Amino acid sequence: MIWTDRIRQVKICLVITAIVIAVVSLIISHILIRDLSMEENNKMATWAEALHTLNNASENTDLTLVLSVIKSNNTIPVVVLSSKGYICDYRNLKIDANNENDSIKVIKELADSYYRSGKFIKIDLDGTSDYQLVCYSESTMLKRLATYPYVQLGVVVIFVIIAIFALLSSKKAEQNKVWVGLSKETAHQLGTPISSMMAWTEILKESYPNDEMVSEMSKDVKRLEIIAERFSKIGSIPELRETSLEKVIEHVVDYMDSRTSSKVKITYRSMVNKIIVRINPALFEWVIENLCKNAVDAMEGRGSIDIMLFCEKTTAVIEVKDTGKGIKRSDIRNIFTPGYTTKKRGWGLGLSLAKRIIVDYHKGKIMVKESEIGKGTTFRIELEKAINTDNIELS
């Protein structure tokens, strides 16, 4: 099981846990709200009965208990209306007492909203056809309890997002340490044999000054020096300089063309005369080489690679198109992940290094523009053109 699969499983577990917590919280809160609502309805029924007793009490009626019940309501908003709609009494309403007309209007509007929601009790007055309406609403505590599960759900969602972000950050940091360390160690290990090979090629040049094979060996040794330099720069901030992008790509194409099978045709087209960008040539060449080598592998040593350079406003665009086997849609989102590979051999670091070089070092973009199984893949690189074109490096 690769690291990305474990991360995906942890994210799924966190999301499922959040959903379970939310559902359980909503169910429990619903039960509590239902029970409290029934209790408040019963309290208001008792309160309305006490008000009925008060309205119909005689001089000899003991009102101690009745008044106690009426005064005990300190939480439930209530408005008492006459049959003609006049306000007889109200309790637990936040009303601006400074403006009596506005206060009466607000109280009536509240009473109407309570009535429309079905929260009212009708009190018949004894001996007459008149009546009173006790209109009420949920208490502040009940309203707060109703909103609590949604607040809790929001907290859980924020916690899950933070946990996933921390997990991904930890994963990325660990991956960076692994392949930066691997790159540094590779550069270090290459140093000694390259120095030795340089010495031997110098000796061979003295012994066989006109031998073409010795000259080619010398070129390959210098190429190994460049590769070691590239690996040594991973993990540190590279030096960027204004460079002709055409020259860099031409250099890569010449190198790849001379060291690739004749069955692979590499073509390069530039739609503009000169594009200047701020890059590190050694690292940028590595990106193009990686894309070309992956294309050769995808074509199994037979096909064509088309590299095209053009501009879109202030952006330089490089597209590398091959006629290989293509990439599955489900694999496209993972191809830049360190360690991910569909090959039987390889570390799965090539495209992840390419993305780091383009995105982190050059502040550009690299993506799969399109891919079709059996027809090929097109990679797209975007870089900002340099504004200052002084001191241009053309080689």
mmCIF file of C-alpha atoms in Angstrom:
data_model
loop_
_atom_site.group_PDB
_atom_site.id
_atom_site.type_symbol
_atom_site.label_atom_id
_atom_site.label_comp_id
_atom_site.label_asym_id
_atom_site.label_seq_id
_atom_site.Cartn_x
_atom_site.Cartn_y
_atom_site.Cartn_z
ATOM 1 C CA MET A 1 0.000 0.000 0.000
ATOM 2 C CA ILE A 2 1.516 3.315 -1.072
ATOM 3 C CA TRP A 3 1.495 6.456 1.034
ATOM 4 C CA THR A 4 -1.134 8.183 -1.102
ATOM 5 C CA ASP A 5 -3.575 5.320 -0.477
ATOM 6 C CA ARG A 6 -3.096 5.618 3.297
ATOM 7 C CA ILE A 7 -3.680 9.367 3.145
ATOM 8 C CA ARG A 8 -6.850 8.825 1.115
ATOM 9 C CA GLN A 9 -8.110 6.245 3.640
ATOM 10 C CA VAL A 10 -7.453 8.582 6.568
ATOM 11 C CA LYS A 11 -9.323 11.404 4.801
ATOM 12 C CA ILE A 12 -12.276 9.092 4.134
ATOM 13 C CA CYS A 13 -12.297 7.990 7.798
ATOM 14 C CA LEU A 14 -12.260 11.609 8.971
ATOM 15 C CA VAL A 15 -15.147 12.535 6.685
ATOM 16 C CA ILE A 16 -17.180 9.485 7.753
ATOM 17 C CA THR A 17 -16.510 10.287 11.425
ATOM 18 C CA ALA A 18 -17.661 13.872 10.898
ATOM 19 C CA ILE A 19 -20.859 12.669 9.194
ATOM 20 C CA VAL A 20 -21.595 10.185 12.013
ATOM 21 C CA ILE A 21 -21.032 12.866 14.678
ATOM 22 C CA ALA A 22 -23.276 15.279 12.792
ATOM 23 C CA VAL A 23 -26.092 12.747 12.326
ATOM 24 C CA VAL A 24 -25.987 11.552 15.950
ATOM 25 C CA SER A 25 -25.892 15.165 17.188
ATOM 26 C CA LEU A 26 -28.877 16.133 15.038
ATOM 27 C CA ILE A 27 -30.906 13.112 16.181
ATOM 28 C CA ILE A 28 -30.194 13.714 19.887
ATOM 29 C CA SER A 29 -30.863 17.441 19.537
ATOM 30 C CA HIS A 30 -34.129 16.742 17.724
ATOM 31 C CA ILE A 31 -35.284 14.456 20.546
ATOM 32 C CA LEU A 32 -34.335 17.027 23.199
ATOM 33 C CA ILE A 33 -36.041 19.856 21.312
ATOM 34 C CA ARG A 34 -39.194 17.792 20.848
ATOM 35 C CA ASP A 35 -39.356 16.928 24.568
ATOM 36 C CA LEU A 36 -38.661 20.515 25.661
ATOM 37 C CA SER A 37 -41.221 21.851 23.189
ATOM 38 C CA MET A 38 -43.874 19.510 24.604
ATOM 39 C CA GLU A 39 -42.941 20.621 28.119
ATOM 40 C CA GLU A 40 -43.243 24.291 27.162
ATOM 41 C CA ASN A 41 -46.640 23.629 25.523
ATOM 42 C CA ASN A 42 -47.817 22.001 28.766
ATOM 43 C CA LYS A 43 -46.504 24.977 30.777
ATOM 44 C CA MET A 44 -48.381 27.398 28.537
ATOM 45 C CA ALA A 45 -51.554 25.333 28.894
ATOM 46 C CA THR A 46 -51.182 25.609 32.678
ATOM 47 C CA TRP A 47 -50.394 29.317 32.370
ATOM 48 C CA ALA A 48 -53.482 29.885 30.192
ATOM 49 C CA GLU A 49 -55.626 28.004 32.702
ATOM 50 C CA ALA A 50 -54.256 30.177 35.489
ATOM 51 C CA LEU A 51 -55.081 33.287 33.460
ATOM 52 C CA HIS A 52 -58.609 31.935 32.869
ATOM 53 C CA THR A 53 -59.021 31.423 36.613
ATOM 54 C CA LEU A 54 -57.759 34.953 37.302
ATOM 55 C CA ASN A 55 -60.178 36.508 34.794
ATOM 56 C CA ASN A 56 -63.153 34.669 36.296
ATOM 57 C CA ALA A 57 -62.171 34.893 39.964
ATOM 58 C CA SER A 58 -64.555 36.248 42.577
ATOM 59 C CA GLU A 59 -63.679 38.288 45.635
ATOM 60 C CA ASN A 60 -63.463 35.149 47.782
ATOM 61 C CA THR A 61 -61.162 33.192 45.408
ATOM 62 C CA ASP A 62 -57.672 32.489 46.701
ATOM 63 C CA LEU A 63 -55.372 33.680 43.915
ATOM 64 C CA THR A 64 -52.056 32.918 45.561
ATOM 65 C CA LEU A 65 -51.358 29.804 43.462
ATOM 66 C CA VAL A 66 -52.781 31.401 40.313
ATOM 67 C CA LEU A 67 -50.553 34.442 40.571
ATOM 68 C CA SER A 68 -47.599 32.248 41.378
ATOM 69 C CA VAL A 69 -48.146 30.267 38.151
ATOM 70 C CA ILE A 70 -48.549 33.441 36.071
ATOM 71 C CA LYS A 71 -45.413 35.035 37.526
ATOM 72 C CA SER A 72 -43.371 31.832 37.085
ATOM 73 C CA ASN A 73 -43.194 32.296 33.299
ATOM 74 C CA ASN A 74 -39.904 34.140 32.856
ATOM 75 C CA THR A 75 -38.662 32.540 29.628
ATOM 76 C CA ILE A 76 -41.516 31.907 27.168
ATOM 77 C CA PRO A 77 -42.569 34.944 25.078
ATOM 78 C CA VAL A 78 -46.359 35.400 25.320
ATOM 79 C CA VAL A 79 -48.941 37.931 24.138
ATOM 80 C CA VAL A 80 -52.570 37.947 25.359
ATOM 81 C CA LEU A 81 -55.061 39.352 22.830
ATOM 82 C CA SER A 82 -58.757 40.100 23.224
ATOM 83 C CA SER A 83 -61.299 38.763 20.740
ATOM 84 C CA LYS A 84 -61.138 42.160 18.981
ATOM 85 C CA GLY A 85 -57.348 42.036 18.655
ATOM 86 C CA TYR A 86 -56.448 44.399 21.469
ATOM 87 C CA ILE A 87 -53.351 43.673 23.524
ATOM 88 C CA CYS A 88 -54.338 42.667 27.042
ATOM 89 C CA ASP A 89 -50.948 41.623 28.338
ATOM 90 C CA TYR A 90 -47.502 40.438 27.225
ATOM 91 C CA ARG A 91 -44.441 38.926 28.863
ATOM 92 C CA ASN A 92 -40.787 38.188 28.008
ATOM 93 C CA LEU A 93 -40.667 40.370 24.904
ATOM 94 C CA LYS A 94 -37.783 42.683 24.083
ATOM 95 C CA ILE A 95 -39.654 45.876 23.209
ATOM 96 C CA ASP A 96 -38.455 49.465 22.913
ATOM 97 C CA ALA A 97 -40.423 51.174 25.675
ATOM 98 C CA ASN A 98 -39.522 54.683 24.458
ATOM 99 C CA ASN A 99 -41.881 54.576 21.472
ATOM 100 C CA GLU A 100 -45.328 53.329 22.510
ATOM 101 C CA ASN A 101 -46.868 53.281 19.005
ATOM 102 C CA ASP A 102 -44.007 51.281 17.520
ATOM 103 C CA SER A 103 -44.047 48.962 20.529
ATOM 104 C CA ILE A 104 -47.746 48.151 20.063
ATOM 105 C CA LYS A 105 -47.174 47.499 16.357
ATOM 106 C CA VAL A 106 -44.255 45.188 17.076
ATOM 107 C CA ILE A 107 -46.217 43.271 19.730
ATOM 108 C CA LYS A 108 -49.152 42.777 17.348
ATOM 109 C CA GLU A 109 -46.838 41.545 14.607
ATOM 110 C CA LEU A 110 -45.253 39.080 17.024
ATOM 111 C CA ALA A 111 -48.676 37.899 18.200
ATOM 112 C CA ASP A 112 -49.767 37.394 14.570
ATOM 113 C CA SER A 113 -46.633 35.358 13.794
ATOM 114 C CA TYR A 114 -47.200 33.184 16.890
ATOM 115 C CA TYR A 115 -50.841 32.673 15.874
ATOM 116 C CA ARG A 116 -49.959 31.737 12.293
ATOM 117 C CA SER A 117 -47.449 29.161 13.543
ATOM 118 C CA GLY A 118 -50.198 27.503 15.580
ATOM 119 C CA LYS A 119 -48.805 28.535 18.960
ATOM 120 C CA PHE A 120 -51.943 29.845 20.661
ATOM 121 C CA ILE A 121 -54.527 28.844 23.268
ATOM 122 C CA LYS A 122 -58.108 30.144 23.302
ATOM 123 C CA ILE A 123 -59.574 31.131 26.701
ATOM 124 C CA ASP A 124 -63.364 31.472 26.919
ATOM 125 C CA LEU A 125 -64.586 34.064 29.384
ATOM 126 C CA ASP A 126 -67.365 32.681 31.592
ATOM 127 C CA GLY A 127 -70.865 34.035 31.086
ATOM 128 C CA THR A 128 -70.051 35.793 27.783
ATOM 129 C CA SER A 129 -69.235 34.967 24.188
ATOM 130 C CA ASP A 130 -66.025 36.878 24.529
ATOM 131 C CA TYR A 131 -62.624 35.167 24.622
ATOM 132 C CA GLN A 132 -58.888 35.791 24.828
ATOM 133 C CA LEU A 133 -56.038 34.369 22.786
ATOM 134 C CA VAL A 134 -52.797 33.407 24.493
ATOM 135 C CA CYS A 135 -50.188 33.544 21.699
ATOM 136 C CA TYR A 136 -46.717 32.273 22.564
ATOM 137 C CA SER A 137 -43.407 31.192 21.046
ATOM 138 C CA GLU A 138 -40.458 29.001 21.919
ATOM 139 C CA SER A 139 -38.230 30.162 24.743
ATOM 140 C CA THR A 140 -34.800 31.595 24.073
ATOM 141 C CA MET A 141 -33.225 28.452 25.501
ATOM 142 C CA LEU A 142 -35.166 26.235 23.097
ATOM 143 C CA LYS A 143 -34.150 28.388 20.111
ATOM 144 C CA ARG A 144 -30.521 28.226 21.152
ATOM 145 C CA LEU A 145 -30.728 24.478 21.528
ATOM 146 C CA ALA A 146 -32.215 24.222 18.037
ATOM 147 C CA THR A 147 -29.209 26.038 16.527
ATOM 148 C CA TYR A 148 -26.621 24.230 18.640
ATOM 149 C CA PRO A 149 -26.259 21.079 16.446
ATOM 150 C CA TYR A 150 -25.554 23.239 13.387
ATOM 151 C CA VAL A 151 -22.900 25.146 15.310
ATOM 152 C CA GLN A 152 -21.456 21.832 16.413
ATOM 153 C CA LEU A 153 -21.560 20.578 12.825
ATOM 154 C CA GLY A 154 -19.634 23.656 11.693
ATOM 155 C CA VAL A 155 -17.000 23.077 14.380
ATOM 156 C CA VAL A 156 -16.638 19.435 13.323
ATOM 157 C CA VAL A 157 -16.284 20.428 9.657
ATOM 158 C CA ILE A 158 -13.614 23.021 10.519
ATOM 159 C CA PHE A 159 -11.794 20.440 12.639
ATOM 160 C CA VAL A 160 -11.852 17.883 9.804
ATOM 161 C CA ILE A 161 -10.596 20.454 7.287
ATOM 162 C CA ILE A 162 -7.756 21.479 9.615
ATOM 163 C CA ALA A 163 -6.892 17.824 10.302
ATOM 164 C CA ILE A 164 -6.797 16.987 6.584
ATOM 165 C CA PHE A 165 -4.733 20.089 5.834
ATOM 166 C CA ALA A 166 -2.263 19.195 8.600
ATOM 167 C CA LEU A 167 -2.115 15.608 7.333
ATOM 168 C CA LEU A 168 -1.411 16.710 3.768
ATOM 169 C CA SER A 169 1.183 19.251 4.950
ATOM 170 C CA SER A 170 2.894 16.574 7.008
ATOM 171 C CA LYS A 171 2.817 14.208 4.042
ATOM 172 C CA LYS A 172 4.262 16.842 1.706
ATOM 173 C CA ALA A 173 6.998 17.765 4.188
ATOM 174 C CA GLU A 174 7.945 14.110 4.623
ATOM 175 C CA GLN A 175 8.011 13.545 0.870
ATOM 176 C CA ASN A 176 10.150 16.651 0.370
ATOM 177 C CA LYS A 177 12.660 15.445 2.940
ATOM 178 C CA VAL A 178 12.856 12.011 1.296
ATOM 179 C CA TRP A 179 13.432 13.047 -2.284
ATOM 180 C CA VAL A 180 15.519 16.128 -1.483
ATOM 181 C CA GLY A 181 17.745 13.903 0.635
ATOM 182 C CA LEU A 182 17.823 11.331 -2.147
ATOM 183 C CA SER A 183 18.803 14.009 -4.687
ATOM 184 C CA LYS A 184 21.586 15.378 -2.481
ATOM 185 C CA GLU A 185 22.922 11.892 -1.797
ATOM 186 C CA THR A 186 22.825 11.037 -5.512
ATOM 187 C CA ALA A 187 24.820 14.166 -6.356
ATOM 188 C CA HIS A 188 27.306 13.292 -3.623
ATOM 189 C CA GLN A 189 27.735 9.693 -4.807
ATOM 190 C CA LEU A 190 28.170 10.776 -8.417
ATOM 191 C CA GLY A 191 30.906 13.249 -7.523
ATOM 192 C CA THR A 192 33.799 10.809 -7.020
ATOM 193 C CA PRO A 193 33.312 8.564 -10.101
ATOM 194 C CA ILE A 194 32.743 11.616 -12.318
ATOM 195 C CA SER A 195 36.012 13.168 -11.152
ATOM 196 C CA SER A 196 37.770 9.894 -11.873
ATOM 197 C CA MET A 197 36.190 9.610 -15.315
ATOM 198 C CA MET A 198 37.220 13.179 -16.131
ATOM 199 C CA ALA A 199 40.815 12.303 -15.317
ATOM 200 C CA TRP A 200 40.703 9.166 -17.461
ATOM 201 C CA THR A 201 39.213 11.014 -20.427
ATOM 202 C CA GLU A 202 42.024 13.569 -20.235
ATOM 203 C CA ILE A 203 44.554 10.757 -20.300
ATOM 204 C CA LEU A 204 42.788 9.166 -23.276
ATOM 205 C CA LYS A 205 42.748 12.494 -25.120
ATOM 206 C CA GLU A 206 46.522 12.728 -24.746
ATOM 207 C CA SER A 207 46.981 9.170 -25.957
ATOM 208 C CA TYR A 208 44.384 9.287 -28.741
ATOM 209 C CA PRO A 209 43.919 12.952 -29.640
ATOM 210 C CA ASN A 210 42.066 12.269 -32.913
ATOM 211 C CA ASP A 211 39.754 9.513 -31.699
ATOM 212 C CA GLU A 212 36.061 10.524 -32.035
ATOM 213 C CA MET A 213 34.983 8.013 -29.383
ATOM 214 C CA VAL A 214 37.133 9.779 -26.791
ATOM 215 C CA SER A 215 35.492 13.075 -27.716
ATOM 216 C CA GLU A 216 32.022 11.535 -27.304
ATOM 217 C CA MET A 217 33.037 10.053 -23.964
ATOM 218 C CA SER A 218 34.155 13.492 -22.849
ATOM 219 C CA LYS A 219 30.743 14.915 -23.795
ATOM 220 C CA ASP A 220 28.976 12.228 -21.774
ATOM 221 C CA VAL A 221 31.185 12.883 -18.751
ATOM 222 C CA LYS A 222 30.319 16.579 -18.963
ATOM 223 C CA ARG A 223 26.687 15.521 -19.180
ATOM 224 C CA LEU A 224 27.094 13.558 -15.967
ATOM 225 C CA GLU A 225 28.535 16.704 -14.381
ATOM 226 C CA ILE A 226 25.404 18.608 -15.370
ATOM 227 C CA ILE A 227 23.180 15.836 -13.973
ATOM 228 C CA ALA A 228 25.071 15.850 -10.669
ATOM 229 C CA GLU A 229 24.734 19.639 -10.561
ATOM 230 C CA ARG A 230 20.984 19.347 -11.088
ATOM 231 C CA PHE A 231 20.598 16.894 -8.249
ATOM 232 C CA SER A 232 22.693 19.080 -5.948
ATOM 233 C CA LYS A 233 20.388 22.069 -6.594
ATOM 234 C CA ILE A 234 17.234 20.224 -5.494
ATOM 235 C CA GLY A 235 16.206 21.529 -2.078
ATOM 236 C CA SER A 236 18.046 24.840 -2.435
ATOM 237 C CA ILE A 237 16.970 28.055 -4.136
ATOM 238 C CA PRO A 238 18.418 28.017 -7.678
ATOM 239 C CA GLU A 239 19.794 31.086 -9.420
ATOM 240 C CA LEU A 240 17.446 32.361 -12.131
ATOM 241 C CA ARG A 241 18.618 34.451 -15.030
ATOM 242 C CA GLU A 242 17.043 35.884 -18.138
ATOM 243 C CA THR A 243 17.473 33.306 -20.855
ATOM 244 C CA SER A 244 16.371 32.686 -24.417
ATOM 245 C CA LEU A 245 13.844 29.874 -24.104
ATOM 246 C CA GLU A 246 14.320 28.843 -27.751
ATOM 247 C CA LYS A 247 18.046 28.211 -27.213
ATOM 248 C CA VAL A 248 17.424 26.084 -24.126
ATOM 249 C CA ILE A 249 14.850 23.900 -25.849
ATOM 250 C CA GLU A 250 17.016 23.572 -28.976
ATOM 251 C CA HIS A 251 19.868 22.373 -26.775
ATOM 252 C CA VAL A 252 17.661 19.714 -25.185
ATOM 253 C CA VAL A 253 16.269 18.592 -28.562
ATOM 254 C CA ASP A 254 19.776 18.240 -30.036
ATOM 255 C CA TYR A 255 20.901 16.166 -27.042
ATOM 256 C CA MET A 256 17.830 13.914 -26.998
ATOM 257 C CA ASP A 257 17.833 13.472 -30.773
ATOM 258 C CA SER A 258 21.420 12.238 -30.776
ATOM 259 C CA ARG A 259 20.787 9.755 -27.960
ATOM 260 C CA THR A 260 17.363 8.442 -28.908
ATOM 261 C CA SER A 261 16.482 5.653 -31.292
ATOM 262 C CA SER A 262 16.106 6.607 -34.941
ATOM 263 C CA LYS A 263 12.574 5.212 -34.687
ATOM 264 C CA VAL A 264 11.645 8.189 -32.502
ATOM 265 C CA LYS A 265 11.254 11.468 -34.364
ATOM 266 C CA ILE A 266 11.638 14.649 -32.277
ATOM 267 C CA THR A 267 10.446 17.890 -33.858
ATOM 268 C CA TYR A 268 10.602 21.390 -32.414
ATOM 269 C CA ARG A 269 8.592 24.395 -33.599
ATOM 270 C CA SER A 270 8.749 27.965 -32.281
ATOM 271 C CA MET A 271 5.912 30.331 -33.173
ATOM 272 C CA VAL A 272 7.882 33.427 -32.102
ATOM 273 C CA ASN A 273 11.320 34.822 -32.847
ATOM 274 C CA LYS A 274 12.538 35.330 -29.298
ATOM 275 C CA ILE A 275 11.082 34.591 -25.863
ATOM 276 C CA ILE A 276 13.008 35.684 -22.793
ATOM 277 C CA VAL A 277 12.180 34.115 -19.427
ATOM 278 C CA ARG A 278 13.834 34.002 -16.012
ATOM 279 C CA ILE A 279 14.892 30.387 -15.511
ATOM 280 C CA ASN A 280 17.684 28.185 -14.305
ATOM 281 C CA PRO A 281 18.741 26.595 -17.634
ATOM 282 C CA ALA A 282 20.187 23.417 -16.104
ATOM 283 C CA LEU A 283 17.034 22.637 -14.123
ATOM 284 C CA PHE A 284 14.649 23.673 -16.890
ATOM 285 C CA GLU A 285 16.451 21.443 -19.393
ATOM 286 C CA TRP A 286 15.936 18.608 -16.924
ATOM 287 C CA VAL A 287 12.168 19.138 -17.067
ATOM 288 C CA ILE A 288 12.048 18.973 -20.878
ATOM 289 C CA GLU A 289 14.335 15.931 -20.862
ATOM 290 C CA ASN A 290 12.077 14.183 -18.342
ATOM 291 C CA LEU A 291 9.015 14.809 -20.485
ATOM 292 C CA CYS A 292 10.815 13.554 -23.586
ATOM 293 C CA LYS A 293 12.151 10.433 -21.844
ATOM 294 C CA ASN A 294 8.694 9.639 -20.447
ATOM 295 C CA ALA A 295 7.292 10.085 -23.954
ATOM 296 C CA VAL A 296 9.880 7.647 -25.364
ATOM 297 C CA ASP A 297 8.943 5.097 -22.689
ATOM 298 C CA ALA A 298 5.213 5.591 -23.406
ATOM 299 C CA MET A 299 5.813 5.042 -27.130
ATOM 300 C CA GLU A 300 7.973 1.980 -26.396
ATOM 301 C CA GLY A 301 10.794 3.358 -28.555
ATOM 302 C CA ARG A 302 8.722 4.089 -31.658
ATOM 303 C CA GLY A 303 6.750 7.249 -32.516
ATOM 304 C CA SER A 304 7.085 11.015 -32.599
ATOM 305 C CA ILE A 305 7.524 13.839 -30.072
ATOM 306 C CA ASP A 306 6.396 17.316 -31.058
ATOM 307 C CA ILE A 307 7.634 20.266 -28.959
ATOM 308 C CA MET A 308 5.964 23.599 -29.636
ATOM 309 C CA LEU A 309 6.796 27.021 -28.183
ATOM 310 C CA PHE A 310 4.452 29.998 -28.406
ATOM 311 C CA CYS A 311 3.139 32.990 -26.425
ATOM 312 C CA GLU A 312 -0.200 33.880 -24.845
ATOM 313 C CA LYS A 313 -0.121 37.562 -23.795
ATOM 314 C CA THR A 314 2.566 37.701 -21.071
ATOM 315 C CA THR A 315 2.980 33.938 -20.814
ATOM 316 C CA ALA A 316 5.437 31.645 -22.598
ATOM 317 C CA VAL A 317 3.909 28.235 -23.318
ATOM 318 C CA ILE A 318 5.714 24.983 -24.099
ATOM 319 C CA GLU A 319 3.705 21.945 -25.204
ATOM 320 C CA VAL A 320 5.267 18.483 -25.459
ATOM 321 C CA LYS A 321 3.088 16.079 -27.406
ATOM 322 C CA ASP A 322 3.791 12.382 -27.965
ATOM 323 C CA THR A 323 2.117 9.508 -29.805
ATOM 324 C CA GLY A 324 2.374 7.103 -26.880
ATOM 325 C CA LYS A 325 -0.154 4.925 -25.111
ATOM 326 C CA GLY A 326 -1.739 7.829 -23.208
ATOM 327 C CA ILE A 327 -2.670 8.220 -19.549
ATOM 328 C CA LYS A 328 -5.840 6.952 -17.903
ATOM 329 C CA ARG A 329 -8.140 9.702 -16.689
ATOM 330 C CA SER A 330 -8.022 8.254 -13.159
ATOM 331 C CA ASP A 331 -4.190 8.427 -13.165
ATOM 332 C CA ILE A 332 -3.829 12.032 -14.356
ATOM 333 C CA ARG A 333 -4.397 13.550 -10.907
ATOM 334 C CA ASN A 334 -1.657 11.339 -9.391
ATOM 335 C CA ILE A 335 1.133 11.509 -11.963
ATOM 336 C CA PHE A 336 2.862 14.448 -10.229
ATOM 337 C CA THR A 337 2.725 12.722 -6.817
ATOM 338 C CA PRO A 338 6.179 11.617 -5.562
ATOM 339 C CA GLY A 339 6.501 7.835 -5.664
ATOM 340 C CA TYR A 340 3.592 7.331 -8.061
ATOM 341 C CA THR A 341 4.518 5.411 -11.233
ATOM 342 C CA THR A 342 2.819 3.075 -13.701
ATOM 343 C CA LYS A 343 6.150 1.679 -14.899
ATOM 344 C CA LYS A 344 7.563 -1.652 -13.774
ATOM 345 C CA ARG A 345 10.812 0.115 -12.905
ATOM 346 C CA GLY A 346 11.556 3.584 -11.647
ATOM 347 C CA TRP A 347 11.150 5.659 -8.476
ATOM 348 C CA GLY A 348 8.227 7.762 -9.650
ATOM 349 C CA LEU A 349 10.130 10.997 -8.991
ATOM 350 C CA GLY A 350 10.623 12.379 -12.510
ATOM 351 C CA LEU A 351 7.346 14.254 -12.918
ATOM 352 C CA SER A 352 7.208 15.275 -9.242
ATOM 353 C CA LEU A 353 10.673 16.822 -9.632
ATOM 354 C CA ALA A 354 9.532 18.505 -12.848
ATOM 355 C CA LYS A 355 6.548 20.004 -11.029
ATOM 356 C CA ARG A 356 8.729 21.226 -8.164
ATOM 357 C CA ILE A 357 11.152 22.848 -10.621
ATOM 358 C CA ILE A 358 8.412 24.573 -12.618
ATOM 359 C CA VAL A 359 6.003 25.514 -9.801
ATOM 360 C CA ASP A 360 8.239 26.115 -6.766
ATOM 361 C CA TYR A 361 11.416 27.389 -8.420
ATOM 362 C CA HIS A 362 10.092 29.134 -11.541
ATOM 363 C CA LYS A 363 6.580 30.096 -10.307
ATOM 364 C CA GLY A 364 5.052 28.571 -13.416
ATOM 365 C CA LYS A 365 2.529 25.852 -14.192
ATOM 366 C CA ILE A 366 2.822 22.312 -15.539
ATOM 367 C CA MET A 367 -0.149 20.127 -16.366
ATOM 368 C CA VAL A 368 -1.540 17.447 -18.615
ATOM 369 C CA LYS A 369 -3.326 19.405 -21.332
ATOM 370 C CA GLU A 370 -4.915 16.334 -22.895
ATOM 371 C CA SER A 371 -4.416 12.592 -23.057
ATOM 372 C CA GLU A 372 -6.166 9.847 -24.962
ATOM 373 C CA ILE A 373 -5.555 6.134 -24.531
ATOM 374 C CA GLY A 374 -3.777 4.729 -27.573
ATOM 375 C CA LYS A 375 -3.195 8.146 -29.164
ATOM 376 C CA GLY A 376 -0.852 10.041 -26.869
ATOM 377 C CA THR A 377 -0.427 12.784 -24.286
ATOM 378 C CA THR A 378 0.258 16.506 -24.353
ATOM 379 C CA PHE A 379 2.015 18.215 -21.432
ATOM 380 C CA ARG A 380 1.777 21.998 -21.093
ATOM 381 C CA ILE A 381 4.230 24.308 -19.302
ATOM 382 C CA GLU A 382 3.492 27.986 -18.653
ATOM 383 C CA LEU A 383 6.101 30.576 -17.614
ATOM 384 C CA GLU A 384 5.913 34.329 -17.209
ATOM 385 C CA LYS A 385 7.974 36.203 -19.803
ATOM 386 C CA ALA A 386 10.753 38.440 -18.453
ATOM 387 C CA ILE A 387 10.001 42.184 -18.477
ATOM 388 C CA ASN A 388 13.629 43.269 -18.319
ATOM 389 C CA THR A 389 15.530 41.920 -21.338
ATOM 390 C CA ASP A 390 18.968 43.340 -20.516
ATOM 391 C CA ASN A 391 21.931 40.981 -20.043
ATOM 392 C CA ILE A 392 20.199 38.111 -21.834
ATOM 393 C CA GLU A 393 21.846 34.685 -21.639
ATOM 394 C CA LEU A 394 21.554 33.125 -25.111
ATOM 395 C CA SER A 395 23.369 29.866 -24.572
#
